[in-house]
JSON list of C-alpha atoms and ligand atoms in Angstrom, two decimals:
[
{"chain": "A", "resi": 1, "resn": "MET", "atom": "CA", "xyz": [-4.69, 3.53, -10.33]},
{"chain": "A", "resi": 2, "resn": "SER", "atom": "CA", "xyz": [-2.08, 0.48, -9.38]},
{"chain": "A", "resi": 3, "resn": "GLN", "atom": "CA", "xyz": [-2.26, -3.07, -8.16]},
{"chain": "A", "resi": 4, "resn": "ILE", "atom": "CA", "xyz": [-0.46, -3.90, -5.22]},
{"chain": "A", "resi": 5, "resn": "GLN", "atom": "CA", "xyz": [0.41, -7.11, -3.75]},
{"chain": "A", "resi": 6, "resn": "ILE", "atom": "CA", "xyz": [1.23, -6.58, 0.15]},
{"chain": "A", "resi": 7, "resn": "LEU", "atom": "CA", "xyz": [3.77, -9.78, 1.12]},
{"chain": "A", "resi": 8, "resn": "VAL", "atom": "CA", "xyz": [3.49, -9.93, 5.06]},
{"chain": "A", "resi": 9, "resn": "GLY", "atom": "CA", "xyz": [5.78, -11.66, 7.09]},
{"chain": "A", "resi": 10, "resn": "SER", "atom": "CA", "xyz": [4.72, -11.51, 11.23]},
{"chain": "A", "resi": 11, "resn": "VAL", "atom": "CA", "xyz": [4.90, -13.87, 14.12]},
{"chain": "A", "resi": 12, "resn": "THR", "atom": "CA", "xyz": [2.27, -12.45, 16.48]},
{"chain": "A", "resi": 13, "resn": "GLY", "atom": "CA", "xyz": [0.28, -10.64, 14.30]},
{"chain": "A", "resi": 14, "resn": "THR", "atom": "CA", "xyz": [1.48, -7.15, 14.61]},
{"chain": "A", "resi": 15, "resn": "ALA", "atom": "CA", "xyz": [2.63, -6.62, 10.46]},
{"chain": "A", "resi": 16, "resn": "GLU", "atom": "CA", "xyz": [-0.57, -8.50, 10.04]},
{"chain": "A", "resi": 17, "resn": "ALA", "atom": "CA", "xyz": [-2.94, -5.93, 11.32]},
{"chain": "A", "resi": 18, "resn": "VAL", "atom": "CA", "xyz": [-0.41, -3.09, 9.67]},
{"chain": "A", "resi": 19, "resn": "ALA", "atom": "CA", "xyz": [-1.02, -4.94, 6.51]},
{"chain": "A", "resi": 20, "resn": "GLU", "atom": "CA", "xyz": [-4.88, -4.53, 6.90]},
{"chain": "A", "resi": 21, "resn": "GLU", "atom": "CA", "xyz": [-4.76, -1.16, 7.56]},
{"chain": "A", "resi": 22, "resn": "VAL", "atom": "CA", "xyz": [-2.67, -0.33, 5.08]},
{"chain": "A", "resi": 23, "resn": "SER", "atom": "CA", "xyz": [-4.91, -2.39, 2.77]},
{"chain": "A", "resi": 24, "resn": "ASP", "atom": "CA", "xyz": [-7.61, -0.30, 3.76]},
{"chain": "A", "resi": 25, "resn": "HIS", "atom": "CA", "xyz": [-5.75, 3.10, 3.07]},
{"chain": "A", "resi": 26, "resn": "LEU", "atom": "CA", "xyz": [-4.40, 1.67, -0.74]},
{"chain": "A", "resi": 27, "resn": "GLU", "atom": "CA", "xyz": [-8.03, 1.05, -1.51]},
{"chain": "A", "resi": 28, "resn": "ALA", "atom": "CA", "xyz": [-9.52, 4.00, 0.14]},
{"chain": "A", "resi": 29, "resn": "ALA", "atom": "CA", "xyz": [-7.08, 6.22, -2.52]},
{"chain": "A", "resi": 30, "resn": "GLY", "atom": "CA", "xyz": [-8.19, 3.94, -5.39]},
{"chain": "A", "resi": 31, "resn": "HIS", "atom": "CA", "xyz": [-5.70, 1.43, -5.46]},
{"chain": "A", "resi": 32, "resn": "SER", "atom": "CA", "xyz": [-6.61, -2.39, -5.92]},
{"chain": "A", "resi": 33, "resn": "VAL", "atom": "CA", "xyz": [-4.70, -4.36, -2.98]},
{"chain": "A", "resi": 34, "resn": "THR", "atom": "CA", "xyz": [-3.93, -8.34, -2.25]},
{"chain": "A", "resi": 35, "resn": "ILE", "atom": "CA", "xyz": [-2.28, -9.23, 1.23]},
{"chain": "A", "resi": 36, "resn": "ASN", "atom": "CA", "xyz": [-0.56, -11.89, 0.99]},
{"chain": "A", "resi": 37, "resn": "SER", "atom": "CA", "xyz": [0.78, -13.97, 4.36]},
{"chain": "A", "resi": 38, "resn": "MET", "atom": "CA", "xyz": [2.12, -17.27, 2.42]},
{"chain": "A", "resi": 39, "resn": "ALA", "atom": "CA", "xyz": [4.41, -15.73, -0.67]},
{"chain": "A", "resi": 40, "resn": "GLN", "atom": "CA", "xyz": [5.95, -18.11, -3.00]},
{"chain": "A", "resi": 41, "resn": "VAL", "atom": "CA", "xyz": [8.28, -17.03, -5.76]},
{"chain": "A", "resi": 42, "resn": "GLU", "atom": "CA", "xyz": [5.32, -17.70, -8.28]},
{"chain": "A", "resi": 43, "resn": "ASP", "atom": "CA", "xyz": [3.49, -14.48, -6.15]},
{"chain": "A", "resi": 44, "resn": "LEU", "atom": "CA", "xyz": [6.12, -12.54, -7.45]},
{"chain": "A", "resi": 45, "resn": "VAL", "atom": "CA", "xyz": [5.98, -12.80, -11.16]},
{"chain": "A", "resi": 46, "resn": "ARG", "atom": "CA", "xyz": [2.51, -13.79, -11.99]},
{"chain": "A", "resi": 47, "resn": "ASN", "atom": "CA", "xyz": [1.46, -10.23, -12.66]},
{"chain": "A", "resi": 48, "resn": "PRO", "atom": "CA", "xyz": [3.85, -8.17, -13.66]},
{"chain": "A", "resi": 49, "resn": "ASP", "atom": "CA", "xyz": [2.14, -4.68, -13.52]},
{"chain": "A", "resi": 50, "resn": "GLU", "atom": "CA", "xyz": [2.06, -5.53, -9.57]},
{"chain": "A", "resi": 51, "resn": "ILE", "atom": "CA", "xyz": [4.00, -3.37, -7.05]},
{"chain": "A", "resi": 52, "resn": "LEU", "atom": "CA", "xyz": [5.06, -5.18, -4.49]},
{"chain": "A", "resi": 53, "resn": "LEU", "atom": "CA", "xyz": [4.97, -4.15, -0.64]},
{"chain": "A", "resi": 54, "resn": "VAL", "atom": "CA", "xyz": [6.70, -6.07, 2.15]},
{"chain": "A", "resi": 55, "resn": "CYS", "atom": "CA", "xyz": [5.42, -5.48, 5.51]},
{"chain": "A", "resi": 56, "resn": "THR", "atom": "CA", "xyz": [7.56, -7.70, 7.64]},
{"chain": "A", "resi": 57, "resn": "SER", "atom": "CA", "xyz": [8.53, -7.88, 11.49]},
{"chain": "A", "resi": 58, "resn": "ASN", "atom": "CA", "xyz": [11.82, -9.20, 12.34]},
{"chain": "A", "resi": 59, "resn": "THR", "atom": "CA", "xyz": [12.34, -12.19, 14.64]},
{"chain": "A", "resi": 60, "resn": "GLY", "atom": "CA", "xyz": [15.29, -13.86, 16.14]},
{"chain": "A", "resi": 61, "resn": "ALA", "atom": "CA", "xyz": [18.49, -12.17, 15.73]},
{"chain": "A", "resi": 62, "resn": "GLY", "atom": "CA", "xyz": [17.17, -10.52, 12.46]},
{"chain": "A", "resi": 63, "resn": "ASP", "atom": "CA", "xyz": [15.38, -12.89, 11.25]},
{"chain": "A", "resi": 64, "resn": "LEU", "atom": "CA", "xyz": [12.20, -12.97, 8.79]},
{"chain": "A", "resi": 65, "resn": "PRO", "atom": "CA", "xyz": [9.22, -15.03, 10.09]},
{"chain": "A", "resi": 66, "resn": "ASP", "atom": "CA", "xyz": [8.93, -17.95, 9.35]},
{"chain": "A", "resi": 67, "resn": "ASN", "atom": "CA", "xyz": [5.55, -17.09, 6.90]},
{"chain": "A", "resi": 68, "resn": "LEU", "atom": "CA", "xyz": [8.15, -14.72, 4.57]},
{"chain": "A", "resi": 69, "resn": "GLN", "atom": "CA", "xyz": [11.65, -16.53, 5.13]},
{"chain": "A", "resi": 70, "resn": "PRO", "atom": "CA", "xyz": [10.51, -19.03, 2.24]},
{"chain": "A", "resi": 71, "resn": "LEU", "atom": "CA", "xyz": [10.00, -16.38, 0.11]},
{"chain": "A", "resi": 72, "resn": "TYR", "atom": "CA", "xyz": [13.56, -14.67, 0.85]},
{"chain": "A", "resi": 73, "resn": "VAL", "atom": "CA", "xyz": [15.33, -18.06, 0.06]},
{"chain": "A", "resi": 74, "resn": "GLN", "atom": "CA", "xyz": [13.82, -18.61, -3.27]},
{"chain": "A", "resi": 75, "resn": "MET", "atom": "CA", "xyz": [14.47, -15.07, -4.31]},
{"chain": "A", "resi": 76, "resn": "THR", "atom": "CA", "xyz": [18.35, -15.80, -3.47]},
{"chain": "A", "resi": 77, "resn": "ARG", "atom": "CA", "xyz": [18.29, -19.11, -4.96]},
{"chain": "A", "resi": 78, "resn": "GLU", "atom": "CA", "xyz": [16.17, -19.39, -7.64]},
{"chain": "A", "resi": 79, "resn": "PHE", "atom": "CA", "xyz": [16.12, -15.60, -9.10]},
{"chain": "A", "resi": 80, "resn": "PRO", "atom": "CA", "xyz": [12.88, -14.61, -10.48]},
{"chain": "A", "resi": 81, "resn": "ALA", "atom": "CA", "xyz": [12.89, -12.07, -13.30]},
{"chain": "A", "resi": 82, "resn": "ILE", "atom": "CA", "xyz": [11.40, -9.28, -11.26]},
{"chain": "A", "resi": 83, "resn": "ALA", "atom": "CA", "xyz": [14.13, -6.64, -12.75]},
{"chain": "A", "resi": 84, "resn": "GLY", "atom": "CA", "xyz": [12.23, -2.73, -12.73]},
{"chain": "A", "resi": 85, "resn": "ARG", "atom": "CA", "xyz": [9.39, -3.94, -10.71]},
{"chain": "A", "resi": 86, "resn": "ARG", "atom": "CA", "xyz": [8.41, -1.51, -7.92]},
{"chain": "A", "resi": 87, "resn": "TYR", "atom": "CA", "xyz": [8.20, -2.37, -4.63]},
{"chain": "A", "resi": 88, "resn": "GLY", "atom": "CA", "xyz": [8.21, -0.49, -1.14]},
{"chain": "A", "resi": 89, "resn": "ILE", "atom": "CA", "xyz": [9.36, -1.45, 2.62]},
{"chain": "A", "resi": 90, "resn": "ILE", "atom": "CA", "xyz": [7.61, -1.77, 5.70]},
{"chain": "A", "resi": 91, "resn": "ASN", "atom": "CA", "xyz": [10.19, -2.86, 8.14]},
{"chain": "A", "resi": 92, "resn": "MET", "atom": "CA", "xyz": [8.91, -3.64, 11.73]},
{"chain": "A", "resi": 93, "resn": "GLY", "atom": "CA", "xyz": [11.10, -4.46, 14.78]},
{"chain": "A", "resi": 94, "resn": "ASP", "atom": "CA", "xyz": [12.47, -3.11, 18.39]},
{"chain": "A", "resi": 95, "resn": "SER", "atom": "CA", "xyz": [15.63, -1.29, 18.61]},
{"chain": "A", "resi": 96, "resn": "SER", "atom": "CA", "xyz": [16.40, -3.37, 22.19]},
{"chain": "A", "resi": 97, "resn": "TYR", "atom": "CA", "xyz": [17.45, -5.63, 19.84]},
{"chain": "A", "resi": 98, "resn": "ALA", "atom": "CA", "xyz": [20.97, -5.29, 18.45]},
{"chain": "A", "resi": 99, "resn": "THR", "atom": "CA", "xyz": [19.68, -6.83, 15.27]},
{"chain": "A", "resi": 100, "resn": "PHE", "atom": "CA", "xyz": [17.28, -3.75, 14.79]},
{"chain": "A", "resi": 101, "resn": "GLY", "atom": "CA", "xyz": [15.50, -3.76, 11.77]},
{"chain": "A", "resi": 102, "resn": "GLU", "atom": "CA", "xyz": [18.01, -6.62, 9.54]},
{"chain": "A", "resi": 103, "resn": "ALA", "atom": "CA", "xyz": [15.51, -9.01, 8.32]},
{"chain": "A", "resi": 104, "resn": "GLY", "atom": "CA", "xyz": [13.28, -5.97, 6.51]},
{"chain": "A", "resi": 105, "resn": "GLN", "atom": "CA", "xyz": [16.74, -4.64, 5.34]},
{"chain": "A", "resi": 106, "resn": "ALA", "atom": "CA", "xyz": [17.83, -8.53, 3.82]},
{"chain": "A", "resi": 107, "resn": "ILE", "atom": "CA", "xyz": [14.67, -8.89, 1.69]},
{"chain": "A", "resi": 108, "resn": "ASP", "atom": "CA", "xyz": [15.10, -5.29, 0.92]},
{"chain": "A", "resi": 109, "resn": "GLU", "atom": "CA", "xyz": [18.64, -6.09, -0.59]},
{"chain": "A", "resi": 110, "resn": "ALA", "atom": "CA", "xyz": [17.39, -9.22, -2.02]},
{"chain": "A", "resi": 111, "resn": "PHE", "atom": "CA", "xyz": [14.53, -7.24, -4.06]},
{"chain": "A", "resi": 112, "resn": "ALA", "atom": "CA", "xyz": [17.55, -4.72, -5.25]},
{"chain": "A", "resi": 113, "resn": "ASP", "atom": "CA", "xyz": [19.69, -7.79, -6.31]},
{"chain": "A", "resi": 114, "resn": "LEU", "atom": "CA", "xyz": [16.85, -8.99, -8.49]},
{"chain": "A", "resi": 115, "resn": "GLY", "atom": "CA", "xyz": [17.08, -5.37, -10.08]},
{"chain": "A", "resi": 116, "resn": "ALA", "atom": "CA", "xyz": [13.85, -4.34, -8.87]},
{"chain": "A", "resi": 117, "resn": "GLN", "atom": "CA", "xyz": [13.12, -0.50, -8.12]},
{"chain": "A", "resi": 118, "resn": "ARG", "atom": "CA", "xyz": [12.27, 0.40, -4.41]},
{"chain": "A", "resi": 119, "resn": "VAL", "atom": "CA", "xyz": [9.74, 2.91, -4.50]},
{"chain": "A", "resi": 120, "resn": "GLY", "atom": "CA", "xyz": [10.56, 5.71, -1.54]},
{"chain": "A", "resi": 121, "resn": "GLU", "atom": "CA", "xyz": [12.46, 4.84, 1.36]},
{"chain": "A", "resi": 122, "resn": "PRO", "atom": "CA", "xyz": [11.62, 2.18, 3.62]},
{"chain": "A", "resi": 123, "resn": "LEU", "atom": "CA", "xyz": [9.00, 2.68, 6.93]},
{"chain": "A", "resi": 124, "resn": "VAL", "atom": "CA", "xyz": [11.15, 1.42, 9.77]},
{"chain": "A", "resi": 125, "resn": "LEU", "atom": "CA", "xyz": [9.04, 1.12, 13.10]},
{"chain": "A", "resi": 126, "resn": "ASP", "atom": "CA", "xyz": [10.89, 0.74, 16.20]},
{"chain": "A", "resi": 127, "resn": "ALA", "atom": "CA", "xyz": [8.35, -1.31, 18.74]},
{"chain": "A", "resi": 128, "resn": "SER", "atom": "CA", "xyz": [10.44, 0.16, 21.89]},
{"chain": "A", "resi": 129, "resn": "THR", "atom": "CA", "xyz": [9.13, 3.56, 21.17]},
{"chain": "A", "resi": 130, "resn": "GLY", "atom": "CA", "xyz": [5.49, 2.81, 22.02]},
{"chain": "A", "resi": 131, "resn": "GLU", "atom": "CA", "xyz": [4.04, 4.61, 19.12]},
{"chain": "A", "resi": 132, "resn": "ASP", "atom": "CA", "xyz": [0.81, 2.90, 17.03]},
{"chain": "A", "resi": 133, "resn": "PRO", "atom": "CA", "xyz": [2.39, 1.41, 14.34]},
{"chain": "A", "resi": 134, "resn": "GLU", "atom": "CA", "xyz": [-0.97, 1.88, 12.24]},
{"chain": "A", "resi": 135, "resn": "ALA", "atom": "CA", "xyz": [-0.68, 5.12, 12.47]},
{"chain": "A", "resi": 136, "resn": "LEU", "atom": "CA", "xyz": [2.60, 5.38, 11.68]},
{"chain": "A", "resi": 137, "resn": "ALA", "atom": "CA", "xyz": [2.40, 3.40, 8.44]},
{"chain": "A", "resi": 138, "resn": "CYS", "atom": "CA", "xyz": [-1.01, 4.42, 7.19]},
{"chain": "A", "resi": 139, "resn": "ALA", "atom": "CA", "xyz": [0.80, 8.41, 6.88]},
{"chain": "A", "resi": 140, "resn": "TRP", "atom": "CA", "xyz": [3.76, 6.76, 5.87]},
{"chain": "A", "resi": 141, "resn": "VAL", "atom": "CA", "xyz": [1.48, 4.81, 3.01]},
{"chain": "A", "resi": 142, "resn": "ASP", "atom": "CA", "xyz": [-0.23, 7.92, 2.34]},
{"chain": "A", "resi": 143, "resn": "GLN", "atom": "CA", "xyz": [2.88, 9.54, 0.86]},
{"chain": "A", "resi": 144, "resn": "TRP", "atom": "CA", "xyz": [4.19, 6.25, -0.71]},
{"chain": "A", "resi": 145, "resn": "GLN", "atom": "CA", "xyz": [0.93, 5.35, -2.72]},
{"chain": "A", "resi": 146, "resn": "ARG", "atom": "CA", "xyz": [1.37, 9.39, -4.36]},
{"chain": "A", "resi": 147, "resn": "LEU", "atom": "CA", "xyz": [4.74, 8.11, -5.59]},
{"chain": "A", "resi": 148, "resn": "LEU", "atom": "CA", "xyz": [3.10, 5.26, -7.58]},
{"chain": "A", "resi": 149, "resn": "ALA", "atom": "CA", "xyz": [1.78, 8.12, -10.03]},
{"chain": "A", "resi": 150, "resn": "PRO", "atom": "CA", "xyz": [3.14, 8.54, -13.43]},
{"chain": "A", "resi": 151, "resn": "GLU", "atom": "CA", "xyz": [3.94, 11.71, -12.97]},
{"chain": "A", "resi": 152, "resn": "ALA", "atom": "CA", "xyz": [5.84, 11.20, -9.67]},
{"chain": "A", "resi": 153, "resn": "THR", "atom": "CA", "xyz": [9.45, 10.66, -9.46]},
{"chain": "A", "resi": 154, "resn": "PRO", "atom": "CA", "xyz": [10.55, 7.88, -6.57]},
{"chain": "B", "resi": 201, "resn": "FMN", "atom": "C1", "xyz": [11.56, -13.13, 19.99]},
{"chain": "B", "resi": 201, "resn": "FMN", "atom": "C2", "xyz": [11.57, -12.22, 19.12]},
{"chain": "B", "resi": 201, "resn": "FMN", "atom": "C3", "xyz": [12.94, -12.19, 18.33]},
{"chain": "B", "resi": 201, "resn": "FMN", "atom": "C4", "xyz": [12.74, -10.43, 18.07]},
{"chain": "B", "resi": 201, "resn": "FMN", "atom": "N1", "xyz": [13.80, -9.80, 17.46]},
{"chain": "B", "resi": 201, "resn": "FMN", "atom": "C5", "xyz": [14.18, -8.81, 16.69]},
{"chain": "B", "resi": 201, "resn": "FMN", "atom": "C6", "xyz": [15.34, -8.88, 15.89]},
{"chain": "B", "resi": 201, "resn": "FMN", "atom": "O1", "xyz": [16.40, -9.10, 16.07]},
{"chain": "B", "resi": 201, "resn": "FMN", "atom": "N2", "xyz": [14.99, -7.35, 15.37]},
{"chain": "B", "resi": 201, "resn": "FMN", "atom": "C7", "xyz": [14.42, -6.57, 15.84]},
{"chain": "B", "resi": 201, "resn": "FMN", "atom": "O2", "xyz": [14.23, -5.09, 15.32]},
{"chain": "B", "resi": 201, "resn": "FMN", "atom": "N3", "xyz": [13.25, -6.58, 16.25]},
{"chain": "B", "resi": 201, "resn": "FMN", "atom": "C8", "xyz": [12.82, -7.82, 16.84]},
{"chain": "B", "resi": 201, "resn": "FMN", "atom": "N4", "xyz": [11.75, -8.13, 17.79]},
{"chain": "B", "resi": 201, "resn": "FMN", "atom": "C9", "xyz": [10.52, -7.12, 17.49]},
{"chain": "B", "resi": 201, "resn": "FMN", "atom": "C10", "xyz": [9.73, -7.73, 16.91]},
{"chain": "B", "resi": 201, "resn": "FMN", "atom": "O3", "xyz": [9.89, -7.54, 15.28]},
{"chain": "B", "resi": 201, "resn": "FMN", "atom": "C11", "xyz": [8.68, -6.74, 17.00]},
{"chain": "B", "resi": 201, "resn": "FMN", "atom": "O4", "xyz": [7.84, -6.40, 18.25]},
{"chain": "B", "resi": 201, "resn": "FMN", "atom": "C12", "xyz": [7.31, -6.65, 15.91]},
{"chain": "B", "resi": 201, "resn": "FMN", "atom": "O5", "xyz": [6.27, -5.14, 15.97]},
{"chain": "B", "resi": 201, "resn": "FMN", "atom": "C13", "xyz": [6.58, -7.71, 15.80]},
{"chain": "B", "resi": 201, "resn": "FMN", "atom": "O6", "xyz": [5.37, -7.66, 14.89]},
{"chain": "B", "resi": 201, "resn": "FMN", "atom": "P1", "xyz": [4.48, -9.14, 14.83]},
{"chain": "B", "resi": 201, "resn": "FMN", "atom": "O7", "xyz": [4.00, -9.62, 15.91]},
{"chain": "B", "resi": 201, "resn": "FMN", "atom": "O8", "xyz": [3.96, -9.32, 13.57]},
{"chain": "B", "resi": 201, "resn": "FMN", "atom": "O9", "xyz": [6.00, -10.85, 14.83]},
{"chain": "B", "resi": 201, "resn": "FMN", "atom": "C14", "xyz": [11.78, -9.32, 18.06]},
{"chain": "B", "resi": 201, "resn": "FMN", "atom": "C15", "xyz": [10.39, -9.77, 18.97]},
{"chain": "B", "resi": 201, "resn": "FMN", "atom": "C16", "xyz": [10.45, -11.10, 19.38]},
{"chain": "B", "resi": 201, "resn": "FMN", "atom": "C17", "xyz": [9.41, -11.37, 20.67]}
]
Protein backbone atom coordinates (compact mmCIF):
# COMPACT_ATOMS: atom_id res chain seq x y z
CA MET A 1 0.00 0.00 0.00
CA SER A 2 1.13 3.54 -0.65
CA GLN A 3 1.95 6.66 1.31
CA ILE A 4 0.06 9.54 -0.26
CA GLN A 5 0.25 13.28 0.43
CA ILE A 6 -2.72 15.30 -0.85
CA LEU A 7 -1.71 18.86 -1.76
CA VAL A 8 -4.78 21.08 -1.51
CA GLY A 9 -5.53 24.39 -3.20
CA SER A 10 -8.88 25.81 -2.21
CA VAL A 11 -10.53 29.22 -1.84
CA THR A 12 -14.02 28.54 -0.52
CA GLY A 13 -13.51 25.00 0.74
CA THR A 14 -14.88 22.84 -2.08
CA ALA A 15 -11.52 21.32 -3.00
CA GLU A 16 -10.71 20.95 0.70
CA ALA A 17 -13.91 18.92 1.22
CA VAL A 18 -13.12 16.80 -1.84
CA ALA A 19 -9.61 16.15 -0.51
CA GLU A 20 -11.01 14.96 2.82
CA GLU A 21 -13.47 12.61 1.12
CA VAL A 22 -10.76 11.29 -1.19
CA SER A 23 -8.47 10.79 1.80
CA ASP A 24 -11.13 8.68 3.53
CA HIS A 25 -11.49 6.55 0.40
CA LEU A 26 -7.77 6.04 0.05
CA GLU A 27 -7.42 5.10 3.72
CA ALA A 28 -10.30 2.65 3.38
CA ALA A 29 -8.33 1.04 0.53
CA GLY A 30 -5.38 0.62 2.90
CA HIS A 31 -3.22 3.62 1.99
CA SER A 32 -1.60 6.00 4.45
CA VAL A 33 -2.71 9.57 3.67
CA THR A 34 -1.88 13.09 4.82
CA ILE A 35 -3.60 16.28 3.68
CA ASN A 36 -1.47 19.38 3.26
CA SER A 37 -3.29 22.69 2.77
CA MET A 38 -0.19 24.89 3.09
CA ALA A 39 2.31 22.99 0.99
CA GLN A 40 5.90 24.14 0.72
CA VAL A 41 8.57 22.70 -1.54
CA GLU A 42 10.20 20.90 1.41
CA ASP A 43 7.01 18.85 1.72
CA LEU A 44 7.62 17.37 -1.73
CA VAL A 45 11.13 16.11 -1.05
CA ARG A 46 11.02 14.94 2.56
CA ASN A 47 9.81 11.42 1.68
CA PRO A 48 10.82 10.13 -1.76
CA ASP A 49 8.44 7.16 -1.42
CA GLU A 50 5.39 9.38 -1.05
CA ILE A 51 2.95 9.70 -3.93
CA LEU A 52 1.61 13.22 -4.42
CA LEU A 53 -2.01 13.97 -5.25
CA VAL A 54 -2.87 17.57 -6.12
CA CYS A 55 -6.47 18.54 -5.39
CA THR A 56 -6.97 22.14 -6.44
CA SER A 57 -9.60 24.58 -7.52
CA ASN A 58 -9.06 27.47 -9.93
CA THR A 59 -9.49 31.11 -9.02
CA GLY A 60 -9.03 34.54 -10.56
CA ALA A 61 -8.35 33.99 -14.25
CA GLY A 62 -6.98 30.45 -14.24
CA ASP A 63 -4.91 31.05 -11.11
CA LEU A 64 -4.03 28.70 -8.28
CA PRO A 65 -5.54 29.44 -4.86
CA ASP A 66 -3.34 31.37 -2.44
CA ASN A 67 -2.64 28.25 -0.39
CA LEU A 68 -1.13 26.38 -3.37
CA GLN A 69 0.38 29.21 -5.44
CA PRO A 70 3.55 29.44 -3.25
CA LEU A 71 4.34 25.78 -3.94
CA TYR A 72 3.96 26.33 -7.68
CA VAL A 73 6.30 29.32 -7.58
CA GLN A 74 8.86 27.39 -5.54
CA MET A 75 8.66 24.44 -7.95
CA THR A 76 9.37 26.67 -10.93
CA ARG A 77 12.23 28.54 -9.20
CA GLU A 78 13.90 25.99 -6.94
CA PHE A 79 13.57 22.86 -9.11
CA PRO A 80 13.06 20.33 -6.29
CA ALA A 81 14.43 16.85 -7.02
CA ILE A 82 11.20 14.98 -7.70
CA ALA A 83 12.12 13.26 -10.99
CA GLY A 84 10.35 9.92 -11.17
CA ARG A 85 7.95 10.73 -8.33
CA ARG A 86 4.41 9.62 -9.02
CA TYR A 87 1.57 12.12 -8.78
CA GLY A 88 -2.06 12.63 -9.69
CA ILE A 89 -4.22 15.66 -10.40
CA ILE A 90 -7.75 16.60 -9.37
CA ASN A 91 -8.48 19.89 -11.13
CA MET A 92 -11.68 21.64 -10.05
CA GLY A 93 -12.93 24.52 -12.18
CA ASP A 94 -15.97 25.96 -13.88
CA SER A 95 -16.37 25.93 -17.65
CA SER A 96 -18.20 29.26 -17.57
CA TYR A 97 -14.71 30.78 -17.16
CA ALA A 98 -12.62 31.19 -20.33
CA THR A 99 -9.67 30.01 -18.26
CA PHE A 100 -11.35 26.70 -17.39
CA GLY A 101 -8.99 24.44 -15.50
CA GLU A 102 -5.85 26.39 -16.40
CA ALA A 103 -4.47 26.43 -12.85
CA GLY A 104 -4.61 22.66 -12.57
CA GLN A 105 -3.00 22.35 -15.98
CA ALA A 106 -0.20 24.69 -14.92
CA ILE A 107 0.72 22.71 -11.82
CA ASP A 108 0.47 19.45 -13.79
CA GLU A 109 3.01 20.91 -16.23
CA ALA A 110 5.24 22.03 -13.35
CA PHE A 111 5.37 18.45 -12.03
CA ALA A 112 6.04 17.08 -15.52
CA ASP A 113 8.79 19.67 -16.13
CA LEU A 114 10.56 18.36 -13.01
CA GLY A 115 10.41 14.81 -14.36
CA ALA A 116 7.64 13.56 -12.08
CA GLN A 117 5.48 10.79 -13.53
CA ARG A 118 1.75 11.36 -13.59
CA VAL A 119 -0.39 8.36 -12.73
CA GLY A 120 -3.57 8.26 -14.81
CA GLU A 121 -5.32 11.15 -16.50
CA PRO A 122 -6.18 14.26 -14.46
CA LEU A 123 -9.69 14.39 -13.07
CA VAL A 124 -11.23 17.65 -14.32
CA LEU A 125 -14.37 18.67 -12.46
CA ASP A 126 -16.71 21.34 -13.81
CA ALA A 127 -18.76 23.15 -11.15
CA SER A 128 -21.23 24.37 -13.81
CA THR A 129 -22.57 20.84 -14.32
CA GLY A 130 -24.06 20.83 -10.83
CA GLU A 131 -22.77 17.30 -10.26
CA ASP A 132 -21.49 16.28 -6.83
CA PRO A 133 -17.69 16.79 -6.93
CA GLU A 134 -17.08 14.53 -3.94
CA ALA A 135 -18.91 11.58 -5.55
CA LEU A 136 -17.09 12.10 -8.87
CA ALA A 137 -13.73 12.39 -7.13
CA CYS A 138 -14.27 9.24 -5.08
CA ALA A 139 -15.21 7.24 -8.19
CA TRP A 140 -12.08 8.54 -9.93
CA VAL A 141 -9.76 7.89 -6.98
CA ASP A 142 -10.97 4.30 -6.66
CA GLN A 143 -9.59 3.72 -10.17
CA TRP A 144 -6.53 5.92 -9.64
CA GLN A 145 -5.36 4.07 -6.53
CA ARG A 146 -5.47 0.78 -8.44
CA LEU A 147 -2.84 2.21 -10.79
CA LEU A 148 -0.50 2.62 -7.80
CA ALA A 149 -0.17 -1.13 -7.35
CA PRO A 150 3.27 -2.40 -8.45
CA GLU A 151 1.75 -4.66 -11.10
CA ALA A 152 -0.35 -1.87 -12.63
CA THR A 153 0.88 0.07 -15.67
CA PRO A 154 0.06 3.78 -15.40
C1 LIG B 1 -13.70 34.43 -8.22
C2 LIG B 1 -13.67 33.08 -8.88
C3 LIG B 1 -12.83 32.87 -9.96
C4 LIG B 1 -12.79 31.62 -10.60
N1 LIG B 1 -11.96 31.45 -11.70
C5 LIG B 1 -11.95 30.26 -12.34
C6 LIG B 1 -11.11 30.07 -13.48
O1 LIG B 1 -10.38 30.95 -13.92
N2 LIG B 1 -11.15 28.86 -14.09
C7 LIG B 1 -11.94 27.85 -13.65
O2 LIG B 1 -11.92 26.78 -14.25
N3 LIG B 1 -12.74 27.99 -12.55
C8 LIG B 1 -12.76 29.17 -11.89
N4 LIG B 1 -13.57 29.33 -10.80
C9 LIG B 1 -14.41 28.21 -10.35
C10 LIG B 1 -13.85 27.47 -9.11
O3 LIG B 1 -12.58 26.92 -9.39
C11 LIG B 1 -14.82 26.34 -8.75
O4 LIG B 1 -16.07 26.90 -8.38
C12 LIG B 1 -14.27 25.48 -7.62
O5 LIG B 1 -15.14 24.38 -7.43
C13 LIG B 1 -14.14 26.25 -6.30
O6 LIG B 1 -13.48 25.42 -5.37
P1 LIG B 1 -12.93 25.98 -3.96
O7 LIG B 1 -14.15 26.27 -3.13
O8 LIG B 1 -12.16 24.86 -3.38
O9 LIG B 1 -12.10 27.18 -4.22
C14 LIG B 1 -13.62 30.57 -10.15
C15 LIG B 1 -14.46 30.79 -9.06
C16 LIG B 1 -14.50 32.03 -8.42
C17 LIG B 1 -15.44 32.24 -7.26
